[in-house]
């Protein structure tokens, strides 16, 4: 059995072809999608969970690779007084629930795909990312197989990947990220995997509905990355297995929904924690600790914010602040690791603004009776910088292609924001804009490509 596998920054999805029709497989209790999150009571317990998910004949080699981490995992299980069979690592909504129950304990990762391809990683960090992705893929594969006929197993997958995993690092970063995904997929039990650019996958789903040939600019605004591809599409092109000549230009960068959420957190929430307030010497508060608090897709920022040095800095800012009660809220965020929860609140506001002009967000988990009012103008002003980067990516793809598109096909979970649509329509007022299925376009295209690659 082969699948299309969208290992996304915000959500994961799996699709199969059934009677020549695309079908999403459920990955969680009430949804076809699984939130790209993981929570562990201790980070070393992740490799222990990976080990238990491996076939027996592969465990010895993995034990040798992770002997140090597994020894620490055994110690952590004893320290936490956990039974040998007691769950200690959670994925998806279960991970979110566990984190919200215990935000100042454990190890929480949101959008692990956003970290893939980061430069300067130590070997232990690479091993950790391999294990995080492996564990998630093991879980997703089990969930997907539970909805197949008895005895069917998933053996082959086409996995989506952004044009560029990171803004810096170039092709070396892309190769590193793809290697992590390949290793994780093999350990999760996939016999063979192939990769396909996500915007091209999204475009293939759109192409299946085209009756005429078109030049299409596919803009895939995902949770962690935005990818743009200029592609020749239509009946004259879709029949071919090799499509390199149809792909006229690509661009991609790590800017997406996460960046919008972070920017909104800074603009809407951080003033309630002291951002923009003054110190006793009349100077404004430094921005960096506020940024580090919510920069959940930046490994170094998160490491800095969780350090003892950050705590001491905030304590000194409280001493020097004209409104120390505001900075005390930032200290609580640092002590209880509430940055992810703030960004999650911003994401909720962003989603709500897709249907209404303003929303009030409850921040009582930071301090009683604190709430933030968010409206369209505030949101659009907050996300001006990431939107400018998305505009640059569109221009870059079109410059490489040396053509203007007949259609702009916009997809990706973040693309449902009216602010994204308004930006694109203002840039290209004379081009038809088609908004695709925000969540399943990529998965559908990956699945169609898997059918072409593995079934023929």
Tab-separated table of C-alpha atoms in Angstrom:
chain	number	residue	atom	x	y	z
A	1	UNK	CA	0.000	0.000	0.000
A	2	UNK	CA	1.334	3.440	-0.918
A	3	UNK	CA	0.348	6.830	0.469
A	4	UNK	CA	0.828	10.541	-0.006
A	5	UNK	CA	2.267	11.849	3.259
A	6	UNK	CA	2.097	15.540	4.125
A	7	UNK	CA	4.416	15.896	7.107
A	8	UNK	CA	3.446	19.504	7.686
A	9	UNK	CA	4.658	22.248	9.969
A	10	UNK	CA	1.201	22.744	11.459
A	11	UNK	CA	-0.611	19.494	10.662
A	12	UNK	CA	0.100	16.089	9.180
A	13	UNK	CA	-2.140	14.242	6.732
A	14	UNK	CA	-2.126	10.952	4.820
A	15	UNK	CA	-3.986	10.082	1.625
A	16	UNK	CA	-4.626	6.969	-0.458
A	17	UNK	CA	-6.086	6.356	-3.900
A	18	UNK	CA	-9.250	4.266	-3.748
A	19	UNK	CA	-11.087	3.371	-6.949
A	20	UNK	CA	-9.138	6.126	-8.718
A	21	UNK	CA	-10.345	8.650	-6.126
A	22	UNK	CA	-8.301	10.439	-3.475
A	23	UNK	CA	-9.242	9.775	0.152
A	24	UNK	CA	-7.834	11.196	3.371
A	25	UNK	CA	-7.284	8.724	6.202
A	26	UNK	CA	-8.284	9.805	9.740
A	27	UNK	CA	-5.275	10.441	11.971
A	28	UNK	CA	-6.969	11.517	15.193
A	29	UNK	CA	-10.234	10.867	16.989
A	30	UNK	CA	-12.306	13.528	15.256
A	31	UNK	CA	-10.133	14.648	12.365
A	32	UNK	CA	-8.252	13.576	9.265
A	33	UNK	CA	-5.392	15.777	10.445
A	34	UNK	CA	-2.872	15.418	13.249
A	35	UNK	CA	-1.389	18.495	14.891
A	36	UNK	CA	2.398	18.577	14.413
A	37	UNK	CA	3.181	18.560	18.112
A	38	UNK	CA	4.981	16.298	20.557
A	39	UNK	CA	5.197	16.347	24.344
A	40	UNK	CA	7.461	14.162	26.477
A	41	UNK	CA	7.721	14.051	30.248
A	42	UNK	CA	11.477	14.031	29.610
A	43	UNK	CA	13.209	14.478	26.250
A	44	UNK	CA	15.281	11.292	26.651
A	45	UNK	CA	12.073	9.291	26.893
A	46	UNK	CA	11.492	10.008	23.186
A	47	UNK	CA	14.191	7.579	22.058
A	48	UNK	CA	12.780	4.954	24.436
A	49	UNK	CA	9.391	5.298	22.719
A	50	UNK	CA	11.045	5.054	19.292
A	51	UNK	CA	12.798	1.852	20.363
A	52	UNK	CA	9.532	0.228	21.415
A	53	UNK	CA	8.025	1.078	18.012
A	54	UNK	CA	10.804	-0.584	16.016
A	55	UNK	CA	10.622	-4.160	14.704
A	56	UNK	CA	12.481	-6.596	16.959
A	57	UNK	CA	15.202	-7.221	14.375
A	58	UNK	CA	16.063	-3.489	14.229
A	59	UNK	CA	16.171	-2.779	17.953
A	60	UNK	CA	19.726	-3.965	18.635
A	61	UNK	CA	21.278	-1.555	16.132
A	62	UNK	CA	19.174	1.322	17.443
A	63	UNK	CA	20.105	0.471	21.048
A	64	UNK	CA	23.751	0.774	20.070
A	65	UNK	CA	23.185	4.154	18.391
A	66	UNK	CA	21.242	5.574	21.345
A	67	UNK	CA	22.825	3.759	24.280
A	68	UNK	CA	23.630	6.999	26.147
A	69	UNK	CA	20.169	8.486	25.647
A	70	UNK	CA	18.472	5.196	26.559
A	71	UNK	CA	20.440	5.033	29.793
A	72	UNK	CA	19.297	8.564	30.619
A	73	UNK	CA	15.732	7.586	29.678
A	74	UNK	CA	15.778	4.710	32.158
A	75	UNK	CA	17.019	7.100	34.855
A	76	UNK	CA	14.320	9.647	33.960
A	77	UNK	CA	11.602	7.010	34.198
A	78	UNK	CA	12.804	6.090	37.686
A	79	UNK	CA	13.022	9.744	38.743
A	80	UNK	CA	9.494	10.410	37.491
A	81	UNK	CA	8.260	7.229	39.199
A	82	UNK	CA	6.744	5.928	35.964
A	83	UNK	CA	5.710	2.312	35.497
A	84	UNK	CA	7.547	0.492	32.663
A	85	UNK	CA	4.382	0.513	30.535
A	86	UNK	CA	3.177	3.994	31.481
A	87	UNK	CA	2.961	6.401	28.484
A	88	UNK	CA	5.492	9.217	28.707
A	89	UNK	CA	5.430	10.668	25.169
A	90	UNK	CA	2.367	12.071	23.397
A	91	UNK	CA	1.655	13.200	19.837
A	92	UNK	CA	-0.916	15.532	18.299
A	93	UNK	CA	-3.850	16.738	20.379
A	94	UNK	CA	-2.774	14.476	23.244
A	95	UNK	CA	0.545	16.342	23.261
A	96	UNK	CA	-1.229	19.711	23.394
A	97	UNK	CA	-3.458	18.555	26.248
A	98	UNK	CA	-0.470	17.211	28.199
A	99	UNK	CA	1.445	20.452	27.675
A	100	UNK	CA	-1.457	22.618	28.786
A	101	UNK	CA	-1.815	20.459	31.905
A	102	UNK	CA	1.901	20.705	32.714
A	103	UNK	CA	3.386	23.682	30.812
A	104	UNK	CA	6.326	24.136	33.192
A	105	UNK	CA	7.350	20.492	33.045
A	106	UNK	CA	8.421	18.138	30.326
A	107	UNK	CA	9.564	18.790	26.769
A	108	UNK	CA	7.180	20.264	24.196
A	109	UNK	CA	7.814	20.673	20.476
A	110	UNK	CA	5.493	22.461	18.076
A	111	UNK	CA	6.204	22.233	14.332
A	112	UNK	CA	9.355	20.076	14.448
A	113	UNK	CA	9.547	20.336	10.660
A	114	UNK	CA	10.431	24.016	11.109
A	115	UNK	CA	13.742	23.003	12.689
A	116	UNK	CA	14.806	20.606	9.945
A	117	UNK	CA	17.755	21.865	7.956
A	118	UNK	CA	18.923	24.254	10.678
A	119	UNK	CA	22.631	24.880	10.372
A	120	UNK	CA	25.174	24.348	13.141
A	121	UNK	CA	23.344	21.486	14.863
A	122	UNK	CA	25.368	19.199	17.118
A	123	UNK	CA	25.142	15.437	16.628
A	124	UNK	CA	23.001	15.027	19.750
A	125	UNK	CA	20.556	17.626	18.369
A	126	UNK	CA	20.442	15.816	15.025
A	127	UNK	CA	19.712	12.566	16.857
A	128	UNK	CA	16.920	14.229	18.814
A	129	UNK	CA	15.259	15.569	15.647
A	130	UNK	CA	15.567	12.152	13.996
A	131	UNK	CA	13.815	10.590	16.988
A	132	UNK	CA	11.066	13.231	17.130
A	133	UNK	CA	10.227	12.767	13.447
A	134	UNK	CA	10.530	8.972	13.697
A	135	UNK	CA	8.152	8.783	16.643
A	136	UNK	CA	5.590	10.973	14.894
A	137	UNK	CA	5.833	8.917	11.702
A	138	UNK	CA	5.490	5.669	13.661
A	139	UNK	CA	2.337	7.008	15.280
A	140	UNK	CA	0.892	8.331	12.018
A	141	UNK	CA	1.572	5.071	10.188
A	142	UNK	CA	-0.207	3.068	12.910
A	143	UNK	CA	-3.173	5.443	12.889
A	144	UNK	CA	-3.465	5.314	9.100
A	145	UNK	CA	-3.181	1.514	8.959
A	146	UNK	CA	-5.943	1.173	11.532
A	147	UNK	CA	-8.344	2.511	8.887
A	148	UNK	CA	-7.278	0.060	6.159
A	149	UNK	CA	-8.636	-3.402	5.505
A	150	UNK	CA	-7.339	-6.047	7.874
A	151	UNK	CA	-3.903	-7.256	6.881
A	152	UNK	CA	-3.060	-4.212	4.752
A	153	UNK	CA	0.103	-2.315	5.635
A	154	UNK	CA	1.594	0.892	4.274
A	155	UNK	CA	4.957	0.253	2.644
A	156	UNK	CA	5.590	3.168	0.260
A	157	UNK	CA	5.161	6.912	0.645
A	158	UNK	CA	5.654	10.106	-1.308
A	159	UNK	CA	6.534	12.724	1.290
A	160	UNK	CA	6.092	16.425	0.653
A	161	UNK	CA	8.954	18.811	1.188
A	162	UNK	CA	9.307	22.594	0.863
A	163	UNK	CA	11.507	24.065	-1.826
A	164	UNK	CA	13.824	25.273	0.942
A	165	UNK	CA	13.591	24.032	4.531
A	166	UNK	CA	15.548	27.004	5.867
A	167	UNK	CA	16.187	30.560	4.705
A	168	UNK	CA	19.927	30.016	5.130
A	169	UNK	CA	22.118	26.999	4.572
A	170	UNK	CA	21.135	26.461	0.939
A	171	UNK	CA	21.173	23.003	-0.579
A	172	UNK	CA	23.214	21.612	2.301
A	173	UNK	CA	20.331	22.402	4.661
A	174	UNK	CA	17.847	20.819	2.246
A	175	UNK	CA	19.909	17.635	2.007
A	176	UNK	CA	20.251	17.456	5.776
A	177	UNK	CA	16.502	17.874	6.297
A	178	UNK	CA	15.621	15.332	3.622
A	179	UNK	CA	18.083	12.870	5.177
A	180	UNK	CA	16.334	13.206	8.558
A	181	UNK	CA	12.954	12.559	6.930
A	182	UNK	CA	14.296	9.543	5.028
A	183	UNK	CA	15.913	7.987	8.117
A	184	UNK	CA	12.759	8.586	10.160
A	185	UNK	CA	10.534	7.081	7.448
A	186	UNK	CA	12.702	3.960	7.225
A	187	UNK	CA	12.651	3.500	10.994
A	188	UNK	CA	8.900	4.038	10.966
A	189	UNK	CA	8.540	1.067	8.611
A	190	UNK	CA	8.310	2.550	5.122
A	191	UNK	CA	10.167	0.332	2.656
A	192	UNK	CA	10.568	3.038	0.037
A	193	UNK	CA	10.016	6.789	0.040
A	194	UNK	CA	10.140	9.526	-2.582
A	195	UNK	CA	9.945	13.293	-2.180
A	196	UNK	CA	7.995	15.941	-4.059
A	197	UNK	CA	7.967	19.718	-3.706
A	198	UNK	CA	4.823	20.709	-1.796
A	199	UNK	CA	3.726	23.537	-4.134
A	200	UNK	CA	3.992	21.160	-7.076
A	201	UNK	CA	1.903	18.612	-5.189
A	202	UNK	CA	-0.719	21.268	-4.482
A	203	UNK	CA	-0.687	22.232	-8.146
A	204	UNK	CA	-1.224	18.640	-9.276
A	205	UNK	CA	-4.484	18.493	-7.359
A	206	UNK	CA	-5.622	21.669	-9.111
A	207	UNK	CA	-4.409	20.343	-12.456
A	208	UNK	CA	-6.696	17.315	-12.154
A	209	UNK	CA	-9.645	19.731	-12.547
A	210	UNK	CA	-8.273	21.738	-15.486
A	211	UNK	CA	-9.848	21.351	-18.917
A	212	UNK	CA	-7.430	23.753	-20.675
A	213	UNK	CA	-3.677	24.225	-20.476
A	214	UNK	CA	-2.553	27.012	-18.130
A	215	UNK	CA	0.585	28.538	-16.678
A	216	UNK	CA	-0.040	28.534	-12.952
A	217	UNK	CA	1.763	30.211	-10.071
A	218	UNK	CA	1.177	27.909	-7.105
A	219	UNK	CA	1.521	29.726	-3.773
A	220	UNK	CA	1.569	27.288	-0.862
A	221	UNK	CA	1.518	29.201	2.430
A	222	UNK	CA	1.965	26.544	5.081
A	223	UNK	CA	2.544	26.576	8.787
A	224	UNK	CA	6.312	26.823	8.592
A	225	UNK	CA	7.242	27.557	4.981
A	226	UNK	CA	5.954	29.337	1.907
A	227	UNK	CA	6.738	27.766	-1.449
A	228	UNK	CA	6.012	29.107	-4.906
A	229	UNK	CA	6.213	27.241	-8.205
A	230	UNK	CA	5.401	28.308	-11.751
A	231	UNK	CA	4.100	25.232	-13.533
A	232	UNK	CA	2.636	24.423	-16.940
A	233	UNK	CA	-0.557	22.511	-16.230
A	234	UNK	CA	-3.459	20.939	-18.036
A	235	UNK	CA	-4.421	17.940	-20.164
A	236	UNK	CA	-1.344	18.235	-22.371
A	237	UNK	CA	0.967	17.920	-19.364
A	238	UNK	CA	-0.702	15.766	-16.701
A	239	UNK	CA	-0.242	12.485	-18.582
A	240	UNK	CA	3.547	12.547	-18.220
A	241	UNK	CA	5.421	10.920	-15.352
A	242	UNK	CA	8.470	13.153	-15.846
A	243	UNK	CA	7.476	16.815	-15.475
A	244	UNK	CA	10.790	18.668	-15.142
A	245	UNK	CA	10.213	20.654	-18.345
A	246	UNK	CA	6.873	21.884	-17.008
A	247	UNK	CA	8.362	23.383	-13.840
A	248	UNK	CA	9.490	26.851	-14.878
A	249	UNK	CA	10.548	28.440	-11.596
A	250	UNK	CA	10.641	27.736	-7.877
A	251	UNK	CA	11.201	29.681	-4.700
A	252	UNK	CA	10.750	28.915	-1.051
A	253	UNK	CA	11.673	30.078	2.397
A	254	UNK	CA	10.910	29.357	6.023
A	255	UNK	CA	8.109	31.872	6.462
A	256	UNK	CA	4.545	30.813	7.115
A	257	UNK	CA	1.744	30.569	9.593
A	258	UNK	CA	4.082	30.184	12.538
A	259	UNK	CA	5.708	33.504	11.664
A	260	UNK	CA	2.308	35.194	11.451
A	261	UNK	CA	1.375	33.769	14.859
A	262	UNK	CA	4.646	34.938	16.392
A	263	UNK	CA	4.285	38.423	14.879
A	264	UNK	CA	0.726	38.664	16.171
A	265	UNK	CA	1.841	37.502	19.623
A	266	UNK	CA	4.362	40.327	19.719
A	267	UNK	CA	1.907	42.991	18.557
A	268	UNK	CA	-1.228	41.922	20.444
A	269	UNK	CA	-0.032	40.150	23.584
A	270	UNK	CA	3.418	41.355	24.544
A	271	UNK	CA	2.310	44.918	25.438
A	272	UNK	CA	0.363	43.234	28.260
A	273	UNK	CA	3.686	41.756	29.428
A	274	UNK	CA	5.666	44.996	29.295
A	275	UNK	CA	6.750	45.373	25.677
A	276	UNK	CA	6.840	49.089	24.846
A	277	UNK	CA	6.783	50.149	28.500
A	278	UNK	CA	9.547	52.302	29.999
A	279	UNK	CA	12.313	51.709	32.472
A	280	UNK	CA	13.017	54.162	35.278
A	281	UNK	CA	15.691	55.805	33.126
A	282	UNK	CA	13.002	56.542	30.487
A	283	UNK	CA	14.460	54.048	28.021
A	284	UNK	CA	12.100	51.479	26.457
A	285	UNK	CA	12.259	47.846	27.426
A	286	UNK	CA	14.569	45.762	25.182
A	287	UNK	CA	12.661	43.720	22.604
A	288	UNK	CA	14.808	40.588	22.685
A	289	UNK	CA	13.420	38.769	25.743
A	290	UNK	CA	9.866	39.286	24.468
A	291	UNK	CA	10.807	37.968	21.047
A	292	UNK	CA	12.637	34.965	22.463
A	293	UNK	CA	9.567	34.102	24.522
A	294	UNK	CA	7.410	33.494	21.439
A	295	UNK	CA	9.970	32.566	18.760
A	296	UNK	CA	8.920	28.930	18.994
A	297	UNK	CA	10.446	28.028	15.614
A	298	UNK	CA	13.927	29.244	16.613
A	299	UNK	CA	16.002	26.710	18.566
A	300	UNK	CA	18.542	29.226	19.872
A	301	UNK	CA	15.851	31.730	20.935
A	302	UNK	CA	13.991	29.075	22.885
A	303	UNK	CA	17.195	27.863	24.490
A	304	UNK	CA	18.130	31.415	25.487
A	305	UNK	CA	14.693	32.171	26.919
A	306	UNK	CA	14.660	29.035	29.060
A	307	UNK	CA	18.106	29.745	30.522
A	308	UNK	CA	18.951	31.009	33.978
A	309	UNK	CA	20.474	34.091	32.338
A	310	UNK	CA	17.101	35.018	30.807
A	311	UNK	CA	15.399	34.661	34.167
A	312	UNK	CA	17.943	36.947	35.820
A	313	UNK	CA	17.605	39.489	33.000
A	314	UNK	CA	13.828	39.646	33.425
A	315	UNK	CA	14.204	39.958	37.202
A	316	UNK	CA	16.553	42.904	36.688
A	317	UNK	CA	14.092	44.476	34.229
A	318	UNK	CA	11.356	44.177	36.860
A	319	UNK	CA	13.576	46.103	39.284
A	320	UNK	CA	14.157	48.840	36.709
A	321	UNK	CA	10.614	48.970	35.276
A	322	UNK	CA	8.126	51.778	35.729
A	323	UNK	CA	5.400	49.098	35.495
A	324	UNK	CA	6.986	46.091	37.202
A	325	UNK	CA	3.664	44.248	37.377
A	326	UNK	CA	3.746	43.864	33.585
A	327	UNK	CA	7.249	42.413	33.545
A	328	UNK	CA	6.218	40.005	36.304
A	329	UNK	CA	3.914	38.439	33.708
A	330	UNK	CA	6.865	37.909	31.366
A	331	UNK	CA	8.738	36.252	34.218
A	332	UNK	CA	5.813	33.860	34.679
A	333	UNK	CA	5.961	32.992	30.986
A	334	UNK	CA	9.673	32.226	31.379
A	335	UNK	CA	9.312	30.207	34.572
A	336	UNK	CA	6.332	28.176	33.387
A	337	UNK	CA	7.350	27.930	29.702
A	338	UNK	CA	4.139	29.514	28.454
A	339	UNK	CA	5.544	30.826	25.176
A	340	UNK	CA	3.967	28.035	23.135
A	341	UNK	CA	0.617	28.734	24.758
A	342	UNK	CA	0.854	32.408	23.802
A	343	UNK	CA	1.590	31.509	20.188
A	344	UNK	CA	-1.264	29.019	20.221
A	345	UNK	CA	-3.561	31.830	21.426
A	346	UNK	CA	-2.337	33.990	18.539
A	347	UNK	CA	-3.092	31.167	16.122
A	348	UNK	CA	-6.632	30.996	17.529
A	349	UNK	CA	-7.015	34.736	16.962
A	350	UNK	CA	-5.727	34.431	13.393
A	351	UNK	CA	-8.213	31.663	12.625
A	352	UNK	CA	-11.093	33.606	14.188
A	353	UNK	CA	-10.225	36.653	12.082
A	354	UNK	CA	-10.872	34.549	8.979
A	355	UNK	CA	-14.570	34.860	9.771
A	356	UNK	CA	-14.928	38.032	11.858
A	357	UNK	CA	-13.344	41.473	12.041
A	358	UNK	CA	-12.302	41.371	15.696
A	359	UNK	CA	-11.861	38.893	18.524
A	360	UNK	CA	-11.026	39.010	22.242
A	361	UNK	CA	-8.430	36.505	23.473
A	362	UNK	CA	-8.404	35.333	27.085
A	363	UNK	CA	-4.905	35.554	28.621
A	364	UNK	CA	-5.933	34.690	32.171
A	365	UNK	CA	-3.381	31.852	32.186
A	366	UNK	CA	-0.805	34.674	32.294
A	367	UNK	CA	-2.627	36.871	34.791
A	368	UNK	CA	-6.214	37.033	36.042
A	369	UNK	CA	-8.605	39.225	34.045
A	370	UNK	CA	-6.089	39.918	31.265
A	371	UNK	CA	-7.471	39.776	27.750
A	372	UNK	CA	-6.262	41.079	24.410
A	373	UNK	CA	-8.437	42.595	21.699
A	374	UNK	CA	-7.320	41.700	18.173
A	375	UNK	CA	-8.805	43.152	14.987
A	376	UNK	CA	-8.037	43.059	11.264
A	377	UNK	CA	-5.999	46.311	11.138
A	378	UNK	CA	-3.815	45.210	14.075
A	379	UNK	CA	-3.291	41.800	12.467
A	380	UNK	CA	-2.402	43.192	9.040
A	381	UNK	CA	0.026	45.663	10.564
A	382	UNK	CA	1.622	42.933	12.700
A	383	UNK	CA	2.230	40.596	9.761
A	384	UNK	CA	3.516	43.210	7.314
A	385	UNK	CA	7.069	41.845	7.403
A	386	UNK	CA	6.240	38.149	6.762
A	387	UNK	CA	3.780	39.200	4.041
A	388	UNK	CA	6.554	41.210	2.391
A	389	UNK	CA	8.724	38.084	2.406
A	390	UNK	CA	5.905	36.075	0.794
A	391	UNK	CA	5.577	38.768	-1.881
A	392	UNK	CA	9.316	38.515	-2.568
A	393	UNK	CA	9.038	34.740	-3.001
A	394	UNK	CA	6.262	35.138	-5.558
A	395	UNK	CA	8.326	37.669	-7.490
A	396	UNK	CA	11.388	35.416	-7.325
A	397	UNK	CA	9.529	32.433	-8.810
A	398	UNK	CA	8.073	34.547	-11.606
A	399	UNK	CA	11.466	36.122	-12.360
A	400	UNK	CA	13.025	32.666	-12.711
A	401	UNK	CA	10.159	31.493	-14.902
A	402	UNK	CA	10.264	34.636	-17.090
A	403	UNK	CA	6.497	34.473	-17.639
A	404	UNK	CA	3.341	35.886	-16.117
A	405	UNK	CA	0.820	33.310	-14.924
A	406	UNK	CA	-2.680	32.758	-16.254
A	407	UNK	CA	-3.784	31.739	-12.765
A	408	UNK	CA	-2.494	32.101	-9.210
A	409	UNK	CA	-3.472	29.044	-7.191
A	410	UNK	CA	-3.295	29.762	-3.453
A	411	UNK	CA	-3.282	26.920	-0.957
A	412	UNK	CA	-1.964	25.909	2.456
A	413	UNK	CA	-3.520	26.208	5.894
A	414	UNK	CA	-2.363	29.782	6.399
A	415	UNK	CA	-3.795	30.890	3.045
A	416	UNK	CA	-7.333	30.911	4.420
A	417	UNK	CA	-6.531	34.208	6.142
A	418	UNK	CA	-8.250	37.027	4.215
A	419	UNK	CA	-5.129	39.130	4.765
A	420	UNK	CA	-3.135	36.735	2.565
A	421	UNK	CA	-5.733	36.817	-0.201
A	422	UNK	CA	-6.004	40.621	-0.083
A	423	UNK	CA	-2.228	40.940	-0.351
A	424	UNK	CA	-1.970	38.667	-3.383
A	425	UNK	CA	-4.964	40.193	-5.181
A	426	UNK	CA	-3.540	43.688	-4.682
A	427	UNK	CA	-0.230	42.625	-6.232
A	428	UNK	CA	-1.756	40.932	-9.284
A	429	UNK	CA	-5.158	42.574	-9.911
A	430	UNK	CA	-5.360	41.319	-13.506
A	431	UNK	CA	-4.615	37.660	-12.790
A	432	UNK	CA	-7.286	35.127	-11.863
A	433	UNK	CA	-6.817	33.923	-8.284
A	434	UNK	CA	-8.105	30.493	-7.295
A	435	UNK	CA	-8.170	29.505	-3.632
A	436	UNK	CA	-7.751	25.753	-3.196
A	437	UNK	CA	-8.560	23.397	-0.369
A	438	UNK	CA	-6.475	24.954	2.366
A	439	UNK	CA	-5.542	21.698	4.018
A	440	UNK	CA	-5.777	18.736	1.630
A	441	UNK	CA	-4.408	20.109	-1.660
A	442	UNK	CA	-0.837	19.068	-0.913
A	443	UNK	CA	-1.848	15.646	0.398
A	444	UNK	CA	-4.017	15.023	-2.646
A	445	UNK	CA	-1.183	15.906	-5.008
A	446	UNK	CA	1.300	13.743	-3.113
A	447	UNK	CA	-1.139	10.848	-3.253
A	448	UNK	CA	-1.709	11.249	-6.998
A	449	UNK	CA	2.052	11.317	-7.529
A	450	UNK	CA	2.499	8.206	-5.351
A	451	UNK	CA	-0.050	6.469	-7.542
A	452	UNK	CA	1.976	7.431	-10.606
A	453	UNK	CA	5.392	6.575	-9.115
A	454	UNK	CA	4.661	3.352	-7.250
A	455	UNK	CA	1.585	1.840	-8.916
A	456	UNK	CA	2.849	1.910	-12.493
